[in-house]
Short mmCIF file of C-alpha atoms and ligand atoms in Angstrom, two decimals:
data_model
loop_
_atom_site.label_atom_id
_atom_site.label_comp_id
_atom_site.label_asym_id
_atom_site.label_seq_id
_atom_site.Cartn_x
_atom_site.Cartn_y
_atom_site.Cartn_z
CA UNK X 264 0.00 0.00 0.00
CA UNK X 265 1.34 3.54 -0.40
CA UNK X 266 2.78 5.31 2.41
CA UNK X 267 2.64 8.90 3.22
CA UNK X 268 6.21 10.32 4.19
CA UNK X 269 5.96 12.24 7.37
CA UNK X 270 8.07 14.32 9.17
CA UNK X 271 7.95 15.90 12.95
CA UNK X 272 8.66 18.90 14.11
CA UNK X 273 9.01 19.71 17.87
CA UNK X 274 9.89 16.66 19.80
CA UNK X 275 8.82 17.37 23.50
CA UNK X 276 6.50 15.84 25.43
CA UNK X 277 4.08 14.78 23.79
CA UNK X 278 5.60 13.83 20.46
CA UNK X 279 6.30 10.30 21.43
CA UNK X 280 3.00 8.96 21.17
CA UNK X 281 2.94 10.13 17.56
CA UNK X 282 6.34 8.29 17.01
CA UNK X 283 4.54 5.09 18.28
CA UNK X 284 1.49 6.11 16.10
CA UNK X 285 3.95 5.91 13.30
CA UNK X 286 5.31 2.39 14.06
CA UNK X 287 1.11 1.30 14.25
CA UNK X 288 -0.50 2.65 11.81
CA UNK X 289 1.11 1.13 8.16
CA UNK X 290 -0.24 4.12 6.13
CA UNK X 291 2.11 6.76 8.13
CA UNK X 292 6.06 6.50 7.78
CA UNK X 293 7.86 9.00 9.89
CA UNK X 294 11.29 9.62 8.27
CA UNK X 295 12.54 12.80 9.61
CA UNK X 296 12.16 14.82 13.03
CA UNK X 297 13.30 18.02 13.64
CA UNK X 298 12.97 20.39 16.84
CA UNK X 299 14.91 23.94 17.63
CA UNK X 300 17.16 21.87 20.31
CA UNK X 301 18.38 19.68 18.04
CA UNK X 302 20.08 16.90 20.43
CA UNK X 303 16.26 16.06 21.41
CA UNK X 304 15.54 15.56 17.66
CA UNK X 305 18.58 13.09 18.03
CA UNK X 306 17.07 11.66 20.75
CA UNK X 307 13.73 10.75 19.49
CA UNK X 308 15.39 9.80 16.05
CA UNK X 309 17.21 7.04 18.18
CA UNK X 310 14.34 6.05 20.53
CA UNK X 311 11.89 5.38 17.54
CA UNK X 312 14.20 4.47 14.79
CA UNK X 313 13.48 7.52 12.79
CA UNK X 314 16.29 7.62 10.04
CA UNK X 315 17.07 11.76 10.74
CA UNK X 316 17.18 14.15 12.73
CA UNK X 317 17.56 17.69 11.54
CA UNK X 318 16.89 21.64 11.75
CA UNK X 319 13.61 22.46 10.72
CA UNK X 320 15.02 24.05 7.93
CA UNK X 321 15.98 20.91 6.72
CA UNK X 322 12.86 19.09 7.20
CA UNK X 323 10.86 21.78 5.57
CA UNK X 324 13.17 21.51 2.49
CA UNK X 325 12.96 17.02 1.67
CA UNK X 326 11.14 16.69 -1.07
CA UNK X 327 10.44 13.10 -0.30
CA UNK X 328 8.09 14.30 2.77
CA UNK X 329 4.52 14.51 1.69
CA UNK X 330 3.44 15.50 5.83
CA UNK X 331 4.70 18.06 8.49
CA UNK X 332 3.21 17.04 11.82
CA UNK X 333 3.13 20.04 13.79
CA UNK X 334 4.22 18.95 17.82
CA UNK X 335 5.32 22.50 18.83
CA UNK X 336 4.25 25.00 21.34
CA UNK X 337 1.12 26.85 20.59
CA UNK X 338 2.93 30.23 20.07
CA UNK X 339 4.50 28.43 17.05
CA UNK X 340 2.00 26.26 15.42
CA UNK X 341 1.25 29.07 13.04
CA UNK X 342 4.55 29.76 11.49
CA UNK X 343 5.55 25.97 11.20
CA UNK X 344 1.65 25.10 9.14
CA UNK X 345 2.38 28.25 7.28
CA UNK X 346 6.02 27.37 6.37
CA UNK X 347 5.19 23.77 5.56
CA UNK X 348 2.55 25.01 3.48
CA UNK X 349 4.75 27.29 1.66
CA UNK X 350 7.18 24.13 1.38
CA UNK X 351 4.11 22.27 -0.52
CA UNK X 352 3.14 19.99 2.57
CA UNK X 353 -0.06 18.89 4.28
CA UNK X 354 0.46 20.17 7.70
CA UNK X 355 -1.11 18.64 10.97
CA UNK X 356 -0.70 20.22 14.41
CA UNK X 357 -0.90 19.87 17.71
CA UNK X 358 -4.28 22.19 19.29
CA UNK X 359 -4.94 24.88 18.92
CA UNK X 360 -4.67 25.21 15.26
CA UNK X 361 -3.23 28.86 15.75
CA UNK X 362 -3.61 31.42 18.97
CA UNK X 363 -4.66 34.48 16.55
CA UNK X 364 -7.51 34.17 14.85
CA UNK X 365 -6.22 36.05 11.82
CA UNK X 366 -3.40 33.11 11.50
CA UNK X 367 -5.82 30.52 11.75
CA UNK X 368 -7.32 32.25 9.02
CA UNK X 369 -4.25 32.35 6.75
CA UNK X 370 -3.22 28.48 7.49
CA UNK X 371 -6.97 27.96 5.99
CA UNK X 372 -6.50 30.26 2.80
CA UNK X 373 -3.14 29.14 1.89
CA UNK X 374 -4.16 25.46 2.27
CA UNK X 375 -6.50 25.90 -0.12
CA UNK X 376 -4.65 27.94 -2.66
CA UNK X 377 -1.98 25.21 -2.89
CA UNK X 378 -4.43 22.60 -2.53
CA UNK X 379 -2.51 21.27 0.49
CA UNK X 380 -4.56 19.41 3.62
CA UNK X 381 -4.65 20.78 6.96
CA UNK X 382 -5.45 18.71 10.05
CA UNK X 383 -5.57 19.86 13.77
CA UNK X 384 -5.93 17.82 16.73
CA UNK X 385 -7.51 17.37 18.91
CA UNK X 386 -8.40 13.30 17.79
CA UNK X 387 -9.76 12.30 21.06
CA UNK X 388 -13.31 12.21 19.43
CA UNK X 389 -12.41 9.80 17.40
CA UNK X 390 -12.00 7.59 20.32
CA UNK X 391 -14.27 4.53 21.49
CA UNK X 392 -15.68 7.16 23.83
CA UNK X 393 -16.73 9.54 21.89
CA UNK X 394 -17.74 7.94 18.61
CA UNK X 395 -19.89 5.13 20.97
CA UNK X 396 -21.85 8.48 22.02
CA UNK X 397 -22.08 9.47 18.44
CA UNK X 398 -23.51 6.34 17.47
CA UNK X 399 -26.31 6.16 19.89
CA UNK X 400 -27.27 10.09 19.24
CA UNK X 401 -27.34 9.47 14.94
CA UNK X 402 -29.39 6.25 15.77
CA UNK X 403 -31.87 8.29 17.95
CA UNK X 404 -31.71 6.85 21.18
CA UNK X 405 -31.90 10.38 22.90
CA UNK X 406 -34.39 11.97 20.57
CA UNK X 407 -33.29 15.37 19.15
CA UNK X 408 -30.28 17.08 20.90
CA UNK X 409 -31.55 20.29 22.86
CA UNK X 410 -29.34 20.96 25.44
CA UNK X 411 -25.12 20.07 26.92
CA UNK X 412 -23.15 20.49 29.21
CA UNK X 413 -19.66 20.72 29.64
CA UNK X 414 -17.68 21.30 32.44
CA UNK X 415 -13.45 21.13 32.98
CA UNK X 416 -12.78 22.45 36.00
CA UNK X 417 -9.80 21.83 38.25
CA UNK X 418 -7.03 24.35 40.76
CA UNK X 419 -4.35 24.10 37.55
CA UNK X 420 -1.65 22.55 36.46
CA UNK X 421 0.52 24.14 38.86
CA UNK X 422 -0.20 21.00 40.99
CA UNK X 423 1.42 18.71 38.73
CA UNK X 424 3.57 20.65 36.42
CA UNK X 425 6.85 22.76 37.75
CA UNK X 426 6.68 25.31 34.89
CA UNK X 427 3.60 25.92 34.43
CA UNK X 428 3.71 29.43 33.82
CA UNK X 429 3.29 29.42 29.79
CA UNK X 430 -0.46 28.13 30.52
CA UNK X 431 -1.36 31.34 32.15
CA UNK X 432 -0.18 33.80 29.16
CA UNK X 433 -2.01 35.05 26.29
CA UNK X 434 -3.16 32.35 24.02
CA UNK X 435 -3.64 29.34 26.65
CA UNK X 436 -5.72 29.10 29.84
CA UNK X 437 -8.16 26.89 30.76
CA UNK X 438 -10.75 27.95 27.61
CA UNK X 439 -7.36 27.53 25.24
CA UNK X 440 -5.85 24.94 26.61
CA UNK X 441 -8.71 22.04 27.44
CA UNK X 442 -11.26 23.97 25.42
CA UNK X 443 -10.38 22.22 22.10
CA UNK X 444 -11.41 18.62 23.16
CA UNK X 445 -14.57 19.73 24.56
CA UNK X 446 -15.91 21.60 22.39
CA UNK X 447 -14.64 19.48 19.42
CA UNK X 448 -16.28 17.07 21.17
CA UNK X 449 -19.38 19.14 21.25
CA UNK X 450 -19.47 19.79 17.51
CA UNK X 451 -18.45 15.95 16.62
CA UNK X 452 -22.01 15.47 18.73
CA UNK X 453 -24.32 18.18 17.84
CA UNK X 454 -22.92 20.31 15.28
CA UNK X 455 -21.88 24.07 14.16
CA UNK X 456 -22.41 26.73 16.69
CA UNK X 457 -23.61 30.08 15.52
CA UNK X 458 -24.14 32.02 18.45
CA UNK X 459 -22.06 32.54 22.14
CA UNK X 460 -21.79 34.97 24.96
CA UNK X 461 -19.56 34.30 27.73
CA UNK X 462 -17.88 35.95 31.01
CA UNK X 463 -14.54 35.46 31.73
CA UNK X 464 -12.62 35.93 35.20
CA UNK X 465 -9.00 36.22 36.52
CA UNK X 466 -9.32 35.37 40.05
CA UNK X 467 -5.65 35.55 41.16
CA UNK X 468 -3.79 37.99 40.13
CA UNK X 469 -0.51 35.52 41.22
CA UNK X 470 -0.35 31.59 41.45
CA UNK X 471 2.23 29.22 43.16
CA UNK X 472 4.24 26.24 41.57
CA UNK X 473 2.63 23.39 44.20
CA UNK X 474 5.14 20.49 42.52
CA UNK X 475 7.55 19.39 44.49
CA UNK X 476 10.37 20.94 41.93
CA UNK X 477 10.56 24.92 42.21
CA UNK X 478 7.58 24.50 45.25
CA UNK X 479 5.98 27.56 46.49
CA UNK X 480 7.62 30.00 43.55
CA UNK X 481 4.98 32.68 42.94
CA UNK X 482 4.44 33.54 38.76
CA UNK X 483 1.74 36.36 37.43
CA UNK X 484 -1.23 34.95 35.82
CA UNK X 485 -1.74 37.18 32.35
CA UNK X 486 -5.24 35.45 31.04
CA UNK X 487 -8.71 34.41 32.19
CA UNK X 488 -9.22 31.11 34.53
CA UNK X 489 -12.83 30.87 34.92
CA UNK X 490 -14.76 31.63 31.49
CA UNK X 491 -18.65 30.51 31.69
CA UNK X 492 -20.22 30.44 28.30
CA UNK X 493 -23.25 29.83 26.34
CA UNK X 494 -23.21 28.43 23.07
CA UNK X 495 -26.35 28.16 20.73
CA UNK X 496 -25.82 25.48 17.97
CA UNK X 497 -27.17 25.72 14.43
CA UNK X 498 -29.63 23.23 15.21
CA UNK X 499 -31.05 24.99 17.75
CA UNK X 500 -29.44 23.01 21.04
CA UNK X 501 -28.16 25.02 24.07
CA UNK X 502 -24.80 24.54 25.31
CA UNK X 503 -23.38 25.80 28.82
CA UNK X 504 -19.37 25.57 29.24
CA UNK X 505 -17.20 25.61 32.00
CA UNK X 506 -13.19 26.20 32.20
CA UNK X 507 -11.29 27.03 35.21
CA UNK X 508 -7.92 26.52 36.86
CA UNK X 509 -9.94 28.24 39.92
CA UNK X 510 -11.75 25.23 41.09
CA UNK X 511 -10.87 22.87 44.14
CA UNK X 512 -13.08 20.23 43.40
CA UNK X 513 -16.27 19.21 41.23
CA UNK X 514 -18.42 15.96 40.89
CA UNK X 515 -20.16 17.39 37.96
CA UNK X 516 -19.60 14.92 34.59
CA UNK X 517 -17.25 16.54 31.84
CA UNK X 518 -20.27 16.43 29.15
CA UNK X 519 -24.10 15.15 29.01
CA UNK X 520 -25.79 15.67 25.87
CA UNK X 521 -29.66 16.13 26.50
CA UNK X 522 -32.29 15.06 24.10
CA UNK X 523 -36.02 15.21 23.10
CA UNK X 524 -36.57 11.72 24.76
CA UNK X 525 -33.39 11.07 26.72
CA UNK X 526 -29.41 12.10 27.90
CA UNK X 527 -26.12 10.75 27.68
CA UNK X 528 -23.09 10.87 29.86
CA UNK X 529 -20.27 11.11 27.65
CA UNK X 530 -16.43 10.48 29.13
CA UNK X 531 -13.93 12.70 29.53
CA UNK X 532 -12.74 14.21 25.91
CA UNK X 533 -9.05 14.77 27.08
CA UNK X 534 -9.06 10.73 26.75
CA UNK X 535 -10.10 8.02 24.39
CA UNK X 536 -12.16 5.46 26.10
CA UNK X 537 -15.57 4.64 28.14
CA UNK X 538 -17.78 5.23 30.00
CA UNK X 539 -20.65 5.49 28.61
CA UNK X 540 -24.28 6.20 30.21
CA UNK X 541 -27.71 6.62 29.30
CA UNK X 542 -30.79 7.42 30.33
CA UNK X 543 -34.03 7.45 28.30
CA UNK X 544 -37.56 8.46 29.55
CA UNK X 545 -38.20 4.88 30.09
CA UNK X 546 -35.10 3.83 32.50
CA UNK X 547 -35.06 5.18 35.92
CA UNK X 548 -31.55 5.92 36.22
CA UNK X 549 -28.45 6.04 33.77
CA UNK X 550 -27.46 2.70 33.22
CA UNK X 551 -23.76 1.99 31.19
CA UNK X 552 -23.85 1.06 27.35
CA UNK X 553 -20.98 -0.61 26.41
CA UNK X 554 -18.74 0.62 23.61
CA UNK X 555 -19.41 0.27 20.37
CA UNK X 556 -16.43 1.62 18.75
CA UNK X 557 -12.48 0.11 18.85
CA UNK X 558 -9.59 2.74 19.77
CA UNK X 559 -10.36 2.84 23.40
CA UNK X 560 -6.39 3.25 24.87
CA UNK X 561 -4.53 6.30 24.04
CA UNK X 562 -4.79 6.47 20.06
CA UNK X 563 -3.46 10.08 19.64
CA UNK X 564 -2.15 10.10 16.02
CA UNK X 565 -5.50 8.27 14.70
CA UNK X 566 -6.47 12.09 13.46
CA UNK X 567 -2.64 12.30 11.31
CA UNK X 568 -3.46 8.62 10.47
CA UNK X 569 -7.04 9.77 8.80
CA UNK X 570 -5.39 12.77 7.05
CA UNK X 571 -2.94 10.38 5.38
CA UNK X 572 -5.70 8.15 4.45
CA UNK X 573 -7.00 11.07 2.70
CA UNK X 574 -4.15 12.07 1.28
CA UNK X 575 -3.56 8.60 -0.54
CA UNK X 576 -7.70 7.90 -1.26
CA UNK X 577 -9.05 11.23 -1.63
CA UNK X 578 -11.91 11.89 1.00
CA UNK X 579 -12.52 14.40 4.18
CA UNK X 580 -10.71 13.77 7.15
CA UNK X 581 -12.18 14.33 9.96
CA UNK X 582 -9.71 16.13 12.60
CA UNK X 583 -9.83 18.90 9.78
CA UNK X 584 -8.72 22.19 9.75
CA UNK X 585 -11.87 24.08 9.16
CA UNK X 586 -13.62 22.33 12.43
CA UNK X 587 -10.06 23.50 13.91
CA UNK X 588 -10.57 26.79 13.02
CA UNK X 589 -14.24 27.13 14.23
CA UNK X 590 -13.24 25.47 17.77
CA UNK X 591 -11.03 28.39 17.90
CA UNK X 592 -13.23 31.18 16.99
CA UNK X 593 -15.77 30.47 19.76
CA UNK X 594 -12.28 29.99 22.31
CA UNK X 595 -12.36 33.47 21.30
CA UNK X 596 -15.53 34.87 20.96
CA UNK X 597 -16.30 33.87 24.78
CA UNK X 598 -13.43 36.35 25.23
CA UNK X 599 -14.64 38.84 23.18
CA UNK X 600 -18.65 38.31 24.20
CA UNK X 601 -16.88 39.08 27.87
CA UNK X 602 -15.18 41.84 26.86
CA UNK X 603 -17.67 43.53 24.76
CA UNK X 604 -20.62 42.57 27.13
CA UNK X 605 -23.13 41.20 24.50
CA UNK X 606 -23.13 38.26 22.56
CA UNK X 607 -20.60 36.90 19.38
CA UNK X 608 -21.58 36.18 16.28
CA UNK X 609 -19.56 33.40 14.93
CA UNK X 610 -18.27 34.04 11.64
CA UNK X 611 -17.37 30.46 10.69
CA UNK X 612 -18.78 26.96 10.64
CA UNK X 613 -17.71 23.28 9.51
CA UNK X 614 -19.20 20.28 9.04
CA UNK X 615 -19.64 17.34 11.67
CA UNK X 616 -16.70 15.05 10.59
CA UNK X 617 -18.02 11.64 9.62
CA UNK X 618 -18.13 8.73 12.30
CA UNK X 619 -15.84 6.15 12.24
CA UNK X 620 -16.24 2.45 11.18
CA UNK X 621 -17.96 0.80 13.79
CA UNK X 622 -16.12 -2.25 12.89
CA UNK X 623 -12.69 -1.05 13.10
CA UNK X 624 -12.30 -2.69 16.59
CA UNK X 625 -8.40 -3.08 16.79
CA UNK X 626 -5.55 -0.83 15.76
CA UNK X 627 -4.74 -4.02 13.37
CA UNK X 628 -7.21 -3.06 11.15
CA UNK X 629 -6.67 1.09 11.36
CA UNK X 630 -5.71 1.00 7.61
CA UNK X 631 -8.97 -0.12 6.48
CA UNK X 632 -10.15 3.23 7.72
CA UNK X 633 -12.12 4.84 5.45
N1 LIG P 755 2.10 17.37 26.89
C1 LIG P 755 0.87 16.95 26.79
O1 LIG P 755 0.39 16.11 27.58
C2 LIG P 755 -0.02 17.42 25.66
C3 LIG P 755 -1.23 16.78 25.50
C4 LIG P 755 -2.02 17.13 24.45
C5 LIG P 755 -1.62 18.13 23.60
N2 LIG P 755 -0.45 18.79 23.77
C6 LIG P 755 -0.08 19.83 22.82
O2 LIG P 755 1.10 19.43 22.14
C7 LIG P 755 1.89 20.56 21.83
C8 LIG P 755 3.28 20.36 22.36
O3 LIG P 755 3.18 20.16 23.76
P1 LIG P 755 4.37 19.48 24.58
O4 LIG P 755 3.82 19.23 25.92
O5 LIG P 755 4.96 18.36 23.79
O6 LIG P 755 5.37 20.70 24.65
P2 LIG P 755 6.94 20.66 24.89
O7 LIG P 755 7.33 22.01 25.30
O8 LIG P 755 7.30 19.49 25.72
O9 LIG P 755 7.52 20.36 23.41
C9 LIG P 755 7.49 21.28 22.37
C10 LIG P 755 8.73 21.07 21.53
O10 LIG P 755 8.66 21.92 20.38
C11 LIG P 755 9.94 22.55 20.19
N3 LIG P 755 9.70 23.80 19.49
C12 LIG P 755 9.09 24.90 19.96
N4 LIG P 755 9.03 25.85 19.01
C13 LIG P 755 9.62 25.33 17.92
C14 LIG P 755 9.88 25.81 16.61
N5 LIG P 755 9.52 27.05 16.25
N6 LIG P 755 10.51 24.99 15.73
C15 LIG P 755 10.90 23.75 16.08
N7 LIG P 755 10.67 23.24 17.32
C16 LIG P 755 10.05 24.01 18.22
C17 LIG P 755 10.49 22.72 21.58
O11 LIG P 755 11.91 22.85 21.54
C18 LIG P 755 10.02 21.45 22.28
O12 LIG P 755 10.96 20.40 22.16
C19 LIG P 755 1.14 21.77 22.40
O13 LIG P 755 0.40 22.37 21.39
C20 LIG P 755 0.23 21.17 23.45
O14 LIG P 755 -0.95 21.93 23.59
C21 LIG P 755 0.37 18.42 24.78
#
């Protein structure tokens, strides 16, 4: 079968589940990483067998590599999908596709011009999880959709992470960082949204590093933690969000979906796999449904592994670009509906990205995809 020719750029943290991704999935051959310290290029390149390591110069200049997946900070996923456009490659990145809207604008429009494909994570929808809950709402077991909820809500990642300062700058936060898998959850569920208003609150004005490494060092916090918004969908369902790094401690579930004749439960949409509950008018309590769908374990890399599929067999992928896009136009519009005190328009919309093969049940059989 052919292969599409991949290359990675920024090799931190979470990069090495894509390098595994590449050894699973047959379609995807990573041949080249690249990353602006280049010994942890090297380092990766050894670890997973990729044959180089390089600048991103170099990377951006093989001809042999059809794909540039995008594994770099937020603050740079811009320039790298608009340089490995300009280079004549598909381009898929880590979320969020961009942190200025006007970038995420220009990734789109170039794209198209060169008639290049642009993919965006996050892929977690594509997940048993997700696409179980997916099934059951397209085969009507909870009616219309009318109503969600979702809710992430923690104290931060200054309890587990000793830097954590970049996630309270411009461009990340609670609504930036998490807000991607929900509400690309949201839209793989329900649809487009059309319509938000939000209100968005810095509580502290400081935070403290609570990790045992660099404990009790104080850093400014220079964006919103606790954004409450409302989101109206095209077809007509009402959507309530929560994100905040304010929050000691919740029992609320990360999403239900509410419809004309029942609700679901869906799992978390940071991860992969179950559970799943239900509840139609008829049972007295949510009861579990098991899942219908395979890629249940950490599949991140299934979105790049879709893109190459279309890339080789023509087709949509699903983690696309323009759903990318709209995900971060709302992350922005709650924002702005804060700020301006009224509510946002949204501008764009997408398409809900097709489910997934119900009988794709192992990673074995990933390449029969589409
Ligand atoms: N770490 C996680 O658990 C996690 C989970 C899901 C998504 N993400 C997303 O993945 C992306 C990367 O996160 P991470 O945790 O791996 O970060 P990281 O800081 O560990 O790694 C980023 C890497 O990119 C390199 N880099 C930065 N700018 C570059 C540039 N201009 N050119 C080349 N290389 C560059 C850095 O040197 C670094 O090695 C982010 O968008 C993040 O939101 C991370």
């Amino acid at each position: 079968m052919s292969k599409v020719k991949a290359g990675v750029i920024g090799c931190g943290n979470i990069s090495s589940i894509y390098f595994q991704a590449g050894q699973t999935f047959d379609i995807l051959d990573i041949v080249a990483c690249a990353d602006l310290d280049l010994e942890r290029a090297q380092t990766c390149a050894e670890q997973f067998q990729i044959p180089k390591a390089c600048t991103t110069e170099e990377l951006l200049s093989d001809p042999d590599i059809q794909l540039i997946i995008n594994l770099t900070i937020p603050a740079a996923h811009a320039d790298i999908h608009l340089r490995a456009l300009e280079a004549g490659k598909h381009t898929y990145g880590e979320k969020p596709l961009a942190v200025e809207l006007e970038d995420g604008r220009r990734i789109l429009s170039l794209a198209q011009e060169k008639g290049l494909l642009i993919g965006s994570a996050p892929d977690t929808f594509l997940g048993g999880g997700i696409q179980t809950c997916r099934k059951l709402i397209d085969d009507g077991w909870i009616g219309e959709p009318i109503a969600a909820t979702a809710f992430m809500m923690y104290r931060g990642p200054e309890s587990f992470h000793p830097n954590p300062d970049f996630l309270y700058q411009k461009g990340a936060g609670p609504m930036f960082d998490m807000g991607p898998y929900y509400l690309t959850a949201l839209i793989n569920l329900i649809g487009p949204v059309c319509r938000i208003t939000g209100t968005a609150k810095t509580t502290f004005e400081e935070r403290m590093v609570r990790t045992e490494t660099n404990y009790g060092r104080r850093f400014p916090v220079e964006t919103p933690t606790h954004i409450a918004g409302i989101l109206e969908f095209e077809n007509g369902a009402v959507g309530t969000i929560v994100t905040s790094f304010d929050v000691w401690g919740t029992r609320v579930p990360h999403i239900e979906i509410h419809g004309t004749t029942g609700s679901i439960m869906v799992p978390d949409p940071n991860q992969f796999g179950g559970p799943v509950y239900i509840k139609r008018q008829e049972h007295p309590d949510f009861v579990e449904v098991p899942l219908t769908h395979g890629f249940t374990a950490n599949s991140r890399g299934l979105g790049v592994m879709d893109m190459a599929h279309a890339i080789v067999h023509g087709g949509r992928h699903r983690a696309n670009g323009e759903m990318a896009y709209h995900v971060l136009e709302i992350m922005h519009g709650f924002h702005i509906a804060s700020n301006d005190g009224k509510h946002y328009t949204v501008k764009s919309t997408c398409s809900k990205p097709a489910p997934l093969n119900m009988n794709l049940l192992k990673n074995g059989l990933a390449n029969e995809l589409k």
